[in-house]
mmCIF file of C-alpha atoms and ligand atoms in Angstrom:
data_model
loop_
_atom_site.group_PDB
_atom_site.id
_atom_site.type_symbol
_atom_site.label_atom_id
_atom_site.label_comp_id
_atom_site.label_asym_id
_atom_site.label_seq_id
_atom_site.Cartn_x
_atom_site.Cartn_y
_atom_site.Cartn_z
ATOM 1 C CA MET Q 1 177.181 -41.374 82.249
ATOM 2 C CA ARG Q 2 173.973 -39.686 84.861
ATOM 3 C CA GLU Q 3 175.624 -36.341 84.370
ATOM 4 C CA HIS Q 4 172.654 -34.905 82.396
ATOM 5 C CA ASN Q 5 170.256 -35.480 85.992
ATOM 6 C CA GLY Q 6 172.685 -35.494 88.454
ATOM 7 C CA PHE Q 7 174.203 -38.022 91.473
ATOM 8 C CA HIS Q 8 173.002 -37.853 94.702
ATOM 9 C CA VAL Q 9 175.167 -36.326 96.978
ATOM 10 C CA ALA Q 10 176.075 -36.766 101.163
ATOM 11 C CA VAL Q 11 177.831 -33.977 102.445
ATOM 12 C CA VAL Q 12 179.134 -35.440 106.676
ATOM 13 C CA GLY Q 13 180.376 -32.795 108.293
ATOM 14 C CA ALA Q 14 178.201 -30.328 107.144
ATOM 15 C CA THR Q 15 177.558 -28.040 109.505
ATOM 16 C CA GLY Q 16 181.531 -27.475 110.078
ATOM 17 C CA ALA Q 17 185.076 -25.713 108.648
ATOM 18 C CA VAL Q 18 184.980 -27.642 106.111
ATOM 19 C CA GLY Q 19 181.666 -28.992 105.084
ATOM 20 C CA GLN Q 20 180.463 -26.181 104.479
ATOM 21 C CA GLN Q 21 183.216 -25.148 102.016
ATOM 22 C CA MET Q 22 182.270 -27.898 100.586
ATOM 23 C CA ILE Q 23 179.158 -26.948 99.982
ATOM 24 C CA GLN Q 24 179.906 -24.181 97.822
ATOM 25 C CA THR Q 25 182.762 -26.096 96.352
ATOM 26 C CA LEU Q 26 179.864 -27.850 94.644
ATOM 27 C CA VAL Q 27 177.745 -25.040 93.642
ATOM 28 C CA LYS Q 28 181.058 -23.145 92.781
ATOM 29 C CA GLU Q 29 182.522 -25.834 91.017
ATOM 30 C CA ASN Q 30 178.371 -26.239 89.475
ATOM 31 C CA PHE Q 31 178.579 -30.318 90.628
ATOM 32 C CA PRO Q 32 176.417 -32.604 88.731
ATOM 33 C CA ILE Q 33 173.568 -32.436 91.577
ATOM 34 C CA ARG Q 34 170.350 -34.398 91.962
ATOM 35 C CA GLU Q 35 169.907 -34.790 95.821
ATOM 36 C CA LEU Q 36 171.971 -33.582 98.489
ATOM 37 C CA THR Q 37 171.841 -34.967 102.241
ATOM 38 C CA LEU Q 38 173.528 -33.003 104.705
ATOM 39 C CA LEU Q 39 174.632 -34.364 108.133
ATOM 40 C CA SER Q 40 176.509 -33.809 111.060
ATOM 41 C CA SER Q 41 176.057 -34.983 114.447
ATOM 42 C CA ALA Q 42 172.837 -34.999 116.735
ATOM 43 C CA ARG Q 43 173.499 -31.393 117.831
ATOM 44 C CA SER Q 44 173.057 -29.622 114.499
ATOM 45 C CA ALA Q 45 169.903 -32.131 113.026
ATOM 46 C CA GLY Q 46 166.978 -29.737 112.203
ATOM 47 C CA LYS Q 47 168.949 -27.404 111.318
ATOM 48 C CA LYS Q 48 168.064 -25.223 108.479
ATOM 49 C CA VAL Q 49 170.270 -24.181 105.568
ATOM 50 C CA MET Q 50 169.317 -22.128 102.372
ATOM 51 C CA ILE Q 51 171.470 -23.394 98.905
ATOM 52 C CA LYS Q 52 170.643 -21.559 95.878
ATOM 53 C CA GLY Q 53 167.175 -19.929 97.410
ATOM 54 C CA GLN Q 54 166.448 -23.924 98.400
ATOM 55 C CA GLU Q 55 166.417 -24.511 102.252
ATOM 56 C CA TYR Q 56 167.963 -28.073 103.394
ATOM 57 C CA THR Q 57 167.771 -29.001 106.748
ATOM 58 C CA VAL Q 58 170.850 -31.018 108.405
ATOM 59 C CA GLN Q 59 170.035 -34.446 109.759
ATOM 60 C CA GLU Q 60 172.286 -36.947 111.921
ATOM 61 C CA ALA Q 61 174.149 -39.482 110.472
ATOM 62 C CA LYS Q 62 173.190 -42.450 110.621
ATOM 63 C CA PRO Q 63 173.823 -46.252 108.450
ATOM 64 C CA GLU Q 64 170.569 -45.372 106.825
ATOM 65 C CA SER Q 65 171.624 -42.170 105.911
ATOM 66 C CA PHE Q 66 174.251 -44.063 102.984
ATOM 67 C CA GLU Q 67 170.407 -45.360 101.269
ATOM 68 C CA GLY Q 68 170.700 -44.366 97.563
ATOM 69 C CA VAL Q 69 173.810 -41.537 97.778
ATOM 70 C CA GLU Q 70 175.873 -42.542 94.679
ATOM 71 C CA ILE Q 71 178.787 -39.483 96.156
ATOM 72 C CA ALA Q 72 179.359 -39.023 99.741
ATOM 73 C CA LEU Q 73 182.186 -36.460 100.778
ATOM 74 C CA PHE Q 74 183.318 -37.420 104.962
ATOM 75 C CA SER Q 75 184.926 -34.635 107.203
ATOM 76 C CA ALA Q 76 183.990 -35.008 110.654
ATOM 77 C CA GLY Q 77 186.392 -36.527 111.416
ATOM 78 C CA GLY Q 78 188.535 -39.522 111.867
ATOM 79 C CA SER Q 79 186.299 -41.622 114.195
ATOM 80 C CA VAL Q 80 182.982 -40.920 111.920
ATOM 81 C CA SER Q 81 184.707 -41.731 108.664
ATOM 82 C CA LYS Q 82 185.701 -45.766 110.462
ATOM 83 C CA GLU Q 83 182.414 -46.109 111.961
ATOM 84 C CA LEU Q 84 179.631 -44.656 108.693
ATOM 85 C CA ALA Q 85 182.367 -44.479 105.482
ATOM 86 C CA PRO Q 86 182.281 -48.226 105.753
ATOM 87 C CA GLU Q 87 177.982 -47.949 105.891
ATOM 88 C CA ALA Q 88 178.282 -45.247 102.803
ATOM 89 C CA ALA Q 89 180.362 -48.349 100.324
ATOM 90 C CA LYS Q 90 179.045 -50.837 101.408
ATOM 91 C CA ARG Q 91 174.881 -48.935 100.568
ATOM 92 C CA GLY Q 92 176.726 -48.415 97.104
ATOM 93 C CA ALA Q 93 177.591 -45.217 97.010
ATOM 94 C CA ILE Q 94 181.571 -43.671 96.210
ATOM 95 C CA VAL Q 95 183.595 -42.158 99.666
ATOM 96 C CA VAL Q 96 185.701 -39.181 99.695
ATOM 97 C CA ASP Q 97 186.803 -39.407 102.801
ATOM 98 C CA ASN Q 98 188.852 -36.006 104.217
ATOM 99 C CA THR Q 99 190.176 -37.452 107.550
ATOM 100 C CA SER Q 100 193.064 -39.670 107.986
ATOM 101 C CA ALA Q 101 191.133 -42.373 108.790
ATOM 102 C CA PHE Q 102 192.312 -44.373 105.755
ATOM 103 C CA ARG Q 103 194.886 -42.144 104.109
ATOM 104 C CA MET Q 104 197.893 -44.651 104.761
ATOM 105 C CA ASP Q 105 196.080 -48.254 103.903
ATOM 106 C CA GLU Q 106 197.041 -49.577 100.803
ATOM 107 C CA ASN Q 107 194.254 -50.397 99.620
ATOM 108 C CA ILE Q 108 192.653 -47.849 99.629
ATOM 109 C CA PRO Q 109 194.008 -44.652 97.248
ATOM 110 C CA LEU Q 110 195.535 -41.149 98.922
ATOM 111 C CA VAL Q 111 194.898 -38.960 94.818
ATOM 112 C CA VAL Q 112 195.403 -35.351 94.905
ATOM 113 C CA PRO Q 113 193.782 -35.310 90.992
ATOM 114 C CA GLU Q 114 197.243 -32.657 89.499
ATOM 115 C CA VAL Q 115 199.435 -34.832 90.435
ATOM 116 C CA ASN Q 116 198.278 -39.254 90.832
ATOM 117 C CA GLU Q 117 194.657 -38.912 89.228
ATOM 118 C CA GLY Q 118 195.394 -42.484 88.072
ATOM 119 C CA ASP Q 119 195.490 -44.717 91.232
ATOM 120 C CA LEU Q 120 191.750 -43.699 91.069
ATOM 121 C CA HIS Q 121 190.720 -46.746 89.215
ATOM 122 C CA ASN Q 122 191.677 -48.951 91.826
ATOM 123 C CA HIS Q 123 189.081 -47.917 93.781
ATOM 124 C CA ASN Q 124 186.961 -49.852 96.336
ATOM 125 C CA GLY Q 125 184.541 -48.171 97.334
ATOM 126 C CA ILE Q 126 186.749 -44.942 99.393
ATOM 127 C CA ILE Q 127 188.985 -42.579 98.251
ATOM 128 C CA ALA Q 128 191.262 -40.583 101.058
ATOM 129 C CA ASN Q 129 191.964 -37.081 100.662
ATOM 130 C CA PRO Q 130 195.246 -36.041 101.984
ATOM 131 C CA ASN Q 131 195.824 -33.970 104.443
ATOM 132 C CA CYS Q 132 196.029 -29.811 103.096
ATOM 133 C CA SER Q 133 199.021 -29.374 104.087
ATOM 134 C CA THR Q 134 200.687 -32.269 102.103
ATOM 135 C CA ILE Q 135 198.097 -31.107 99.137
ATOM 136 C CA GLN Q 136 199.645 -27.858 98.831
ATOM 137 C CA MET Q 137 203.172 -29.101 98.733
ATOM 138 C CA VAL Q 138 202.231 -31.542 95.762
ATOM 139 C CA VAL Q 139 200.596 -29.924 93.506
ATOM 140 C CA ALA Q 140 203.898 -27.270 93.569
ATOM 141 C CA LEU Q 141 206.612 -30.455 93.579
ATOM 142 C CA GLU Q 142 204.189 -32.931 90.896
ATOM 143 C CA PRO Q 143 206.167 -30.670 88.032
ATOM 144 C CA ILE Q 144 209.358 -30.961 89.134
ATOM 145 C CA ARG Q 145 209.370 -34.426 90.056
ATOM 146 C CA GLN Q 146 208.080 -35.034 85.935
ATOM 147 C CA LYS Q 147 210.858 -33.112 85.215
ATOM 148 C CA TYR Q 148 213.856 -33.460 86.612
ATOM 149 C CA GLY Q 149 213.541 -36.042 88.927
ATOM 150 C CA LEU Q 150 213.272 -35.822 93.416
ATOM 151 C CA LYS Q 151 214.947 -36.639 95.979
ATOM 152 C CA LYS Q 152 215.391 -34.932 98.881
ATOM 153 C CA ILE Q 153 212.509 -32.851 100.840
ATOM 154 C CA ILE Q 154 212.211 -30.553 103.980
ATOM 155 C CA VAL Q 155 209.297 -28.755 105.084
ATOM 156 C CA SER Q 156 208.347 -25.550 107.704
ATOM 157 C CA THR Q 157 204.337 -24.894 107.731
ATOM 158 C CA TYR Q 158 203.103 -21.498 108.682
ATOM 159 C CA GLN Q 159 199.469 -22.773 109.307
ATOM 160 C CA ALA Q 160 195.752 -21.218 109.404
ATOM 161 C CA VAL Q 161 193.718 -21.978 112.435
ATOM 162 C CA SER Q 162 190.769 -22.802 110.013
ATOM 163 C CA GLY Q 163 193.314 -26.236 109.539
ATOM 164 C CA ALA Q 164 191.640 -27.474 113.460
ATOM 165 C CA GLY Q 165 187.626 -26.357 112.567
ATOM 166 C CA ALA Q 166 185.239 -23.647 113.385
ATOM 167 C CA ALA Q 167 186.221 -23.670 116.840
ATOM 168 C CA ALA Q 168 189.692 -22.673 116.428
ATOM 169 C CA VAL Q 169 188.837 -19.640 114.694
ATOM 170 C CA GLU Q 170 186.476 -18.659 116.515
ATOM 171 C CA GLU Q 171 189.364 -19.155 120.010
ATOM 172 C CA LEU Q 172 191.544 -17.409 117.675
ATOM 173 C CA MET Q 173 189.067 -14.068 117.414
ATOM 174 C CA GLU Q 174 187.871 -14.395 120.419
ATOM 175 C CA GLN Q 175 191.295 -13.995 122.785
ATOM 176 C CA THR Q 176 192.550 -11.387 120.051
ATOM 177 C CA LYS Q 177 189.651 -9.035 121.325
ATOM 178 C CA SER Q 178 190.217 -9.885 124.365
ATOM 179 C CA ILE Q 179 193.768 -9.462 124.359
ATOM 180 C CA LEU Q 180 193.372 -6.086 122.740
ATOM 181 C CA ASN Q 181 190.667 -4.980 125.653
ATOM 182 C CA GLY Q 182 193.263 -6.105 128.358
ATOM 183 C CA GLU Q 183 191.116 -9.349 129.686
ATOM 184 C CA THR Q 184 191.560 -12.345 129.745
ATOM 185 C CA TYR Q 185 191.542 -16.010 127.953
ATOM 186 C CA GLU Q 186 191.703 -19.024 128.908
ATOM 187 C CA PRO Q 187 192.364 -21.136 125.569
ATOM 188 C CA SER Q 188 190.863 -24.696 125.513
ATOM 189 C CA ILE Q 189 191.038 -25.468 121.847
ATOM 190 C CA LEU Q 190 194.762 -24.917 120.010
ATOM 191 C CA PRO Q 191 197.197 -26.938 119.795
ATOM 192 C CA VAL Q 192 194.990 -29.684 120.123
ATOM 193 C CA LYS Q 193 191.970 -29.949 121.818
ATOM 194 C CA SER Q 194 192.303 -33.572 123.009
ATOM 195 C CA ASP Q 195 195.880 -32.825 123.749
ATOM 196 C CA LYS Q 196 196.519 -32.395 127.558
ATOM 197 C CA ASN Q 197 197.938 -28.754 128.022
ATOM 198 C CA HIS Q 198 196.159 -24.991 125.874
ATOM 199 C CA TYR Q 199 198.376 -22.724 124.753
ATOM 200 C CA GLN Q 200 197.305 -19.014 123.353
ATOM 201 C CA ILE Q 201 197.208 -18.321 119.194
ATOM 202 C CA ALA Q 202 196.862 -14.275 119.427
ATOM 203 C CA PHE Q 203 199.845 -12.776 118.591
ATOM 204 C CA ASN Q 204 201.828 -16.348 119.221
ATOM 205 C CA ALA Q 205 203.459 -19.260 116.857
ATOM 206 C CA ILE Q 206 202.850 -22.903 118.047
ATOM 207 C CA PRO Q 207 205.068 -25.250 116.924
ATOM 208 C CA GLN Q 208 201.979 -28.182 117.208
ATOM 209 C CA ILE Q 209 200.406 -29.828 114.831
ATOM 210 C CA ASP Q 210 197.950 -32.448 115.560
ATOM 211 C CA LYS Q 211 199.185 -35.119 118.537
ATOM 212 C CA PHE Q 212 202.985 -36.034 119.638
ATOM 213 C CA GLN Q 213 204.227 -39.343 117.709
ATOM 214 C CA ASP Q 214 207.381 -41.501 120.660
ATOM 215 C CA ASN Q 215 210.037 -40.367 117.981
ATOM 216 C CA GLY Q 216 209.030 -36.365 118.608
ATOM 217 C CA TYR Q 217 207.455 -35.717 115.790
ATOM 218 C CA THR Q 218 203.156 -35.348 115.637
ATOM 219 C CA TYR Q 219 201.102 -36.976 113.680
ATOM 220 C CA GLU Q 220 200.777 -33.706 110.974
ATOM 221 C CA GLU Q 221 204.623 -34.045 110.310
ATOM 222 C CA MET Q 222 204.016 -37.220 109.792
ATOM 223 C CA LYS Q 223 201.045 -37.547 107.405
ATOM 224 C CA MET Q 224 203.425 -35.016 105.396
ATOM 225 C CA ILE Q 225 205.593 -37.356 105.161
ATOM 226 C CA ASN Q 226 204.406 -40.563 104.886
ATOM 227 C CA GLU Q 227 201.650 -39.759 102.318
ATOM 228 C CA THR Q 228 203.210 -37.311 99.940
ATOM 229 C CA LYS Q 229 205.896 -40.822 98.918
ATOM 230 C CA LYS Q 230 202.703 -42.546 98.929
ATOM 231 C CA ILE Q 231 201.328 -39.563 96.400
ATOM 232 C CA MET Q 232 204.049 -39.651 94.588
ATOM 233 C CA HIS Q 233 204.796 -43.378 94.286
ATOM 234 C CA LEU Q 234 207.656 -42.905 95.488
ATOM 235 C CA PRO Q 235 208.975 -44.609 99.191
ATOM 236 C CA GLU Q 236 212.633 -43.909 98.659
ATOM 237 C CA LEU Q 237 212.342 -39.902 98.693
ATOM 238 C CA HIS Q 238 213.760 -37.727 101.589
ATOM 239 C CA VAL Q 239 210.798 -35.660 103.206
ATOM 240 C CA SER Q 240 211.463 -34.013 106.812
ATOM 241 C CA ALA Q 241 208.545 -31.955 108.394
ATOM 242 C CA THR Q 242 208.239 -29.203 111.076
ATOM 243 C CA CYS Q 243 204.565 -28.044 111.516
ATOM 244 C CA VAL Q 244 203.828 -24.379 112.629
ATOM 245 C CA ARG Q 245 200.254 -23.215 113.661
ATOM 246 C CA LEU Q 246 199.985 -18.960 113.067
ATOM 247 C CA PRO Q 247 197.053 -16.594 114.404
ATOM 248 C CA VAL Q 248 195.781 -16.676 110.624
ATOM 249 C CA ALA Q 249 192.942 -17.568 110.192
ATOM 250 C CA VAL Q 250 192.839 -18.982 106.329
ATOM 251 C CA GLY Q 251 195.732 -20.173 104.193
ATOM 252 C CA HIS Q 252 198.683 -22.592 105.094
ATOM 253 C CA SER Q 253 201.654 -20.978 103.663
ATOM 254 C CA GLU Q 254 205.314 -23.329 103.666
ATOM 255 C CA SER Q 255 208.627 -23.059 102.811
ATOM 256 C CA VAL Q 256 210.226 -26.151 101.370
ATOM 257 C CA TYR Q 257 213.470 -26.929 100.373
ATOM 258 C CA PHE Q 258 214.223 -29.607 97.630
ATOM 259 C CA GLU Q 259 217.264 -31.074 96.567
ATOM 260 C CA ILE Q 260 216.345 -32.718 92.518
ATOM 261 C CA GLU Q 261 218.166 -35.788 91.256
ATOM 262 C CA GLU Q 262 219.565 -33.305 88.150
ATOM 263 C CA GLY Q 263 222.441 -31.170 88.583
ATOM 264 C CA ASN Q 264 222.843 -27.881 86.650
ATOM 265 C CA VAL Q 265 219.206 -26.293 87.010
ATOM 266 C CA SER Q 266 218.871 -22.976 87.344
ATOM 267 C CA ALA Q 267 216.148 -21.270 89.340
ATOM 268 C CA SER Q 268 214.667 -19.748 85.760
ATOM 269 C CA GLU Q 269 214.660 -23.217 84.478
ATOM 270 C CA ILE Q 270 212.251 -24.499 87.912
ATOM 271 C CA LYS Q 271 210.153 -21.093 86.841
ATOM 272 C CA ALA Q 272 209.322 -21.460 84.316
ATOM 273 C CA LEU Q 273 208.037 -24.808 84.614
ATOM 274 C CA LEU Q 274 205.434 -23.618 87.449
ATOM 275 C CA LYS Q 275 204.371 -21.387 85.522
ATOM 276 C CA ASP Q 276 202.597 -23.578 83.363
ATOM 277 C CA ALA Q 277 202.103 -25.921 85.858
ATOM 278 C CA PRO Q 278 197.858 -27.359 86.504
ATOM 279 C CA GLY Q 279 197.117 -25.278 89.361
ATOM 280 C CA VAL Q 280 200.304 -23.866 90.056
ATOM 281 C CA ILE Q 281 199.928 -19.986 90.106
ATOM 282 C CA LEU Q 282 203.291 -18.066 89.630
ATOM 283 C CA GLN Q 283 203.634 -15.190 91.806
ATOM 284 C CA ASP Q 284 207.632 -14.798 92.062
ATOM 285 C CA ASP Q 285 208.816 -10.743 91.297
ATOM 286 C CA PRO Q 286 211.780 -10.177 94.220
ATOM 287 C CA GLU Q 287 212.201 -6.557 92.935
ATOM 288 C CA ASN Q 288 208.183 -5.725 92.625
ATOM 289 C CA GLN Q 289 207.649 -7.296 95.921
ATOM 290 C CA VAL Q 290 206.054 -9.864 94.611
ATOM 291 C CA TYR Q 291 205.416 -13.295 96.404
ATOM 292 C CA PRO Q 292 202.285 -15.433 97.768
ATOM 293 C CA MET Q 293 200.918 -14.324 101.092
ATOM 294 C CA PRO Q 294 197.576 -16.357 102.524
ATOM 295 C CA ALA Q 295 194.823 -13.547 102.433
ATOM 296 C CA ASP Q 296 195.973 -12.707 98.843
ATOM 297 C CA CYS Q 297 194.282 -16.803 98.348
ATOM 298 C CA VAL Q 298 191.280 -17.018 100.375
ATOM 299 C CA GLY Q 299 188.541 -18.107 98.103
ATOM 300 C CA LYS Q 300 190.929 -19.478 95.514
ATOM 301 C CA ASN Q 301 191.374 -22.878 94.522
ATOM 302 C CA ASP Q 302 194.737 -22.616 93.010
ATOM 303 C CA VAL Q 303 198.285 -23.117 94.296
ATOM 304 C CA PHE Q 304 200.519 -20.548 95.166
ATOM 305 C CA VAL Q 305 204.186 -20.456 94.471
ATOM 306 C CA GLY Q 306 207.120 -17.808 94.662
ATOM 307 C CA ARG Q 307 210.328 -16.616 96.380
ATOM 308 C CA ILE Q 308 211.671 -19.113 94.128
ATOM 309 C CA ARG Q 309 215.830 -19.993 95.062
ATOM 310 C CA LYS Q 310 218.385 -21.747 94.538
ATOM 311 C CA ASP Q 311 220.185 -23.371 97.229
ATOM 312 C CA MET Q 312 223.862 -21.394 98.602
ATOM 313 C CA ASP Q 313 225.462 -24.413 98.500
ATOM 314 C CA GLU Q 314 223.783 -27.811 97.037
ATOM 315 C CA ASP Q 315 223.812 -27.037 93.633
ATOM 316 C CA ARG Q 316 220.510 -29.487 92.798
ATOM 317 C CA GLY Q 317 219.019 -28.175 95.984
ATOM 318 C CA PHE Q 318 215.970 -25.046 95.734
ATOM 319 C CA HIS Q 319 213.637 -23.347 97.915
ATOM 320 C CA MET Q 320 210.467 -21.355 97.483
ATOM 321 C CA TRP Q 321 207.283 -20.676 99.006
ATOM 322 C CA VAL Q 322 203.988 -22.303 98.772
ATOM 323 C CA VAL Q 323 200.351 -20.887 99.329
ATOM 324 C CA SER Q 324 196.851 -22.327 99.786
ATOM 325 C CA ASP Q 325 194.164 -22.000 100.673
ATOM 326 C CA ASN Q 326 193.506 -24.918 103.641
ATOM 327 C CA LEU Q 327 189.530 -25.302 103.570
ATOM 328 C CA LEU Q 328 189.854 -25.546 99.166
ATOM 329 C CA LYS Q 329 192.824 -27.133 97.612
ATOM 330 C CA GLY Q 330 193.354 -28.692 101.065
ATOM 331 C CA ALA Q 331 190.132 -29.855 102.195
ATOM 332 C CA ALA Q 332 187.102 -29.005 100.223
ATOM 333 C CA TRP Q 333 188.040 -28.062 96.329
ATOM 334 C CA ASN Q 334 190.534 -31.290 96.084
ATOM 335 C CA SER Q 335 187.948 -33.777 97.386
ATOM 336 C CA VAL Q 336 184.865 -32.204 94.546
ATOM 337 C CA GLN Q 337 187.761 -31.542 91.790
ATOM 338 C CA ILE Q 338 188.045 -36.299 92.835
ATOM 339 C CA ALA Q 339 184.065 -36.191 92.431
ATOM 340 C CA GLU Q 340 184.583 -34.325 89.267
ATOM 341 C CA SER Q 341 187.550 -37.052 88.218
ATOM 342 C CA LEU Q 342 185.550 -39.580 89.187
ATOM 343 C CA VAL Q 343 182.072 -39.017 87.537
ATOM 344 C CA LYS Q 344 184.632 -37.565 84.397
ATOM 345 C CA LEU Q 345 186.758 -41.426 84.332
ATOM 346 C CA GLY Q 346 183.332 -43.084 84.903
ATOM 347 C CA LEU Q 347 183.679 -44.427 87.938
ATOM 348 C CA VAL Q 348 180.773 -43.630 89.760
ATOM 349 C CA LYS Q 349 178.129 -46.360 89.512
HETATM 350 P P1 LIG G 1 184.918 -28.553 112.552
HETATM 351 O O1 LIG G 1 184.947 -27.052 112.252
HETATM 352 O O2 LIG G 1 184.696 -29.252 114.123
HETATM 353 O O3 LIG G 1 183.524 -29.819 112.132
HETATM 354 C C1 LIG G 1 182.926 -30.797 112.499
HETATM 355 C C2 LIG G 1 181.850 -31.494 111.680
HETATM 356 O O4 LIG G 1 181.801 -32.837 111.337
HETATM 357 C C3 LIG G 1 180.619 -31.146 112.260
HETATM 358 O O5 LIG G 1 179.394 -31.252 110.936
HETATM 359 C C4 LIG G 1 180.231 -31.211 113.231
HETATM 360 O O6 LIG G 1 178.849 -31.962 113.711
HETATM 361 C C5 LIG G 1 180.632 -32.959 112.568
HETATM 362 N N1 LIG G 1 180.393 -34.299 113.735
HETATM 363 C C6 LIG G 1 181.443 -34.645 114.518
HETATM 364 N N2 LIG G 1 181.027 -35.550 115.419
HETATM 365 C C7 LIG G 1 180.457 -35.902 114.171
HETATM 366 C C8 LIG G 1 179.051 -37.168 114.363
HETATM 367 N N3 LIG G 1 179.549 -38.300 115.488
HETATM 368 N N4 LIG G 1 178.621 -37.565 113.762
HETATM 369 C C9 LIG G 1 178.834 -36.981 111.786
HETATM 370 N N5 LIG G 1 179.435 -35.255 112.454
HETATM 371 C C10 LIG G 1 179.888 -35.911 113.603
HETATM 372 O O7 LIG G 1 185.775 -29.393 112.181
HETATM 373 P P2 LIG G 1 187.231 -29.289 110.432
HETATM 374 O O8 LIG G 1 187.917 -28.699 110.400
HETATM 375 O O9 LIG G 1 185.096 -28.978 109.316
HETATM 376 O O10 LIG G 1 187.688 -30.249 110.205
HETATM 377 C C11 LIG G 1 186.049 -32.076 109.941
HETATM 378 C C12 LIG G 1 187.147 -32.894 109.244
HETATM 379 O O11 LIG G 1 187.451 -32.822 107.968
HETATM 380 C C13 LIG G 1 188.346 -33.196 110.797
HETATM 381 O O12 LIG G 1 188.043 -33.725 111.449
HETATM 382 C C14 LIG G 1 189.210 -33.773 109.946
HETATM 383 O O13 LIG G 1 189.330 -34.958 110.475
HETATM 384 C C15 LIG G 1 188.741 -33.239 108.239
HETATM 385 N N6 LIG G 1 189.756 -32.377 107.899
HETATM 386 C C16 LIG G 1 190.700 -32.711 106.955
HETATM 387 C C17 LIG G 1 191.565 -32.302 106.164
HETATM 388 C C18 LIG G 1 192.265 -32.068 104.904
HETATM 389 O O14 LIG G 1 193.201 -31.391 105.815
HETATM 390 N N7 LIG G 1 191.598 -32.499 104.157
HETATM 391 C C19 LIG G 1 191.486 -30.459 106.728
HETATM 392 C C20 LIG G 1 190.248 -29.665 107.167
HETATM 393 C C21 LIG G 1 189.991 -30.961 108.879
HETATM 394 P P3 LIG G 1 177.871 -31.058 114.333
HETATM 395 O O15 LIG G 1 177.793 -29.230 113.938
HETATM 396 O O16 LIG G 1 176.358 -31.897 114.553
HETATM 397 O O17 LIG G 1 178.661 -31.095 115.111
HETATM 398 C C1 LIG G 2 192.609 -31.862 110.775
HETATM 399 O O1 LIG G 2 189.726 -37.425 113.882
HETATM 400 C C2 LIG G 2 190.098 -35.992 114.435
HETATM 401 O O2 LIG G 2 189.017 -35.440 115.202
HETATM 402 C C3 LIG G 2 190.146 -35.323 113.289
HETATM 403 C C4 LIG G 2 192.030 -34.708 113.026
HETATM 404 C C5 LIG G 2 192.293 -34.290 111.897
HETATM 405 C C6 LIG G 2 192.402 -34.060 111.016
HETATM 406 C C7 LIG G 2 193.087 -35.997 110.989
HETATM 407 O O3 LIG G 2 193.540 -37.094 111.262
HETATM 408 O O4 LIG G 2 191.875 -36.661 110.009
HETATM 409 C C8 LIG G 2 191.742 -32.793 111.923
HETATM 410 C C9 LIG G 2 192.140 -31.832 111.279
HETATM 411 C C10 LIG G 2 193.307 -33.342 110.280
HETATM 412 C C11 LIG G 2 193.703 -34.594 108.794
HETATM 413 O O5 LIG G 2 192.699 -33.790 107.816
HETATM 414 O O6 LIG G 2 194.910 -34.680 109.137
#
């Protein structure tokens, strides 16, 4: 393995909310890097970034940018991935793609290492990183599926604005200031920049993330539904989702109702299972008001779980509250973790 002198890594979308976290995560996790190429659109080309005392210049992403690159982490939107990920793969790079461009392609593994690391063996140059809301939910549910089986999931999300990019965080901050100052602020980013209408996010809750499909669900909701079945290898699993944007900067929360195959399982047994689960931190002590909250999970790689309780009527039904940093386990950390798995499994050329 080439671990000793490191890999040539490229980050596509390096100036974005996710890309910046990717750079920080590569540094924090001590990922073996020999050379680092930072790519963006022409808008940010030429920008300087300091990493561990060394200056890097951001370059415009082009097919030729990937010559010699061994690992490419993409986070610049679906259309950029559709155009450039095959170009990177063609030049011998392994692509870890953070967008929805290839996630449901049956020839492309969709991976959360705690759940389906083995799927990486089937890669053809591109690996998809799931949606942030899907990732934190499956990390919490996989140990339960393994022990008790899983029949049904109904999830409602409470998602942070950073999931919609750096401009959405700016909109929340500026709008909040304006409203507190008694001024007006015309929304232009949320709920979805490219959709017809834009709504106030400060002091509000918006039940739309991504655009609507014809079936009344949003694409974000359909991502959770379809991706969960693929990652868990459970095509028959019943999954339904409602995704809501909140005026929180970082950290997605989810209220998850799930039904297991087995009967007569207690909430304490579910808690015991999650206490030792990989990537999970159990924070569940109602007596002392201990439960996960987004403000406490910012900057952490783990998925935090609490409020575990049995349904009042359904013996096989449980409720839980799942929180994680959407830019880390939801995006940058899961991508770097996939890269670490690829190195560990000897899958990087
Ligand atoms: P963001 O803050 O808006 O950043 C977008 C990044 O993409 C910037 O670096 C931007 O560069 C770059 N970019 C835009 N157009 C480009 C082009 N034509 N060629 C090359 N680079 C281009 O957005 P973000 O929140 O970081 O998200 C980026 C993407 O990651 C999303 O669109 C989404 O597909 C994916 N994402 C995935 C998850 C997940 O759940 N796994 C979560 C969030 C986002 P400039 O500075 O030059 O504009
Ligand atoms: C999260 O293609 C685009 O413009 C990006 C839309 C987007 C996505 C996506 O569909 O890739 C914004 C935020 C995601 C995601 O992770 O699914």
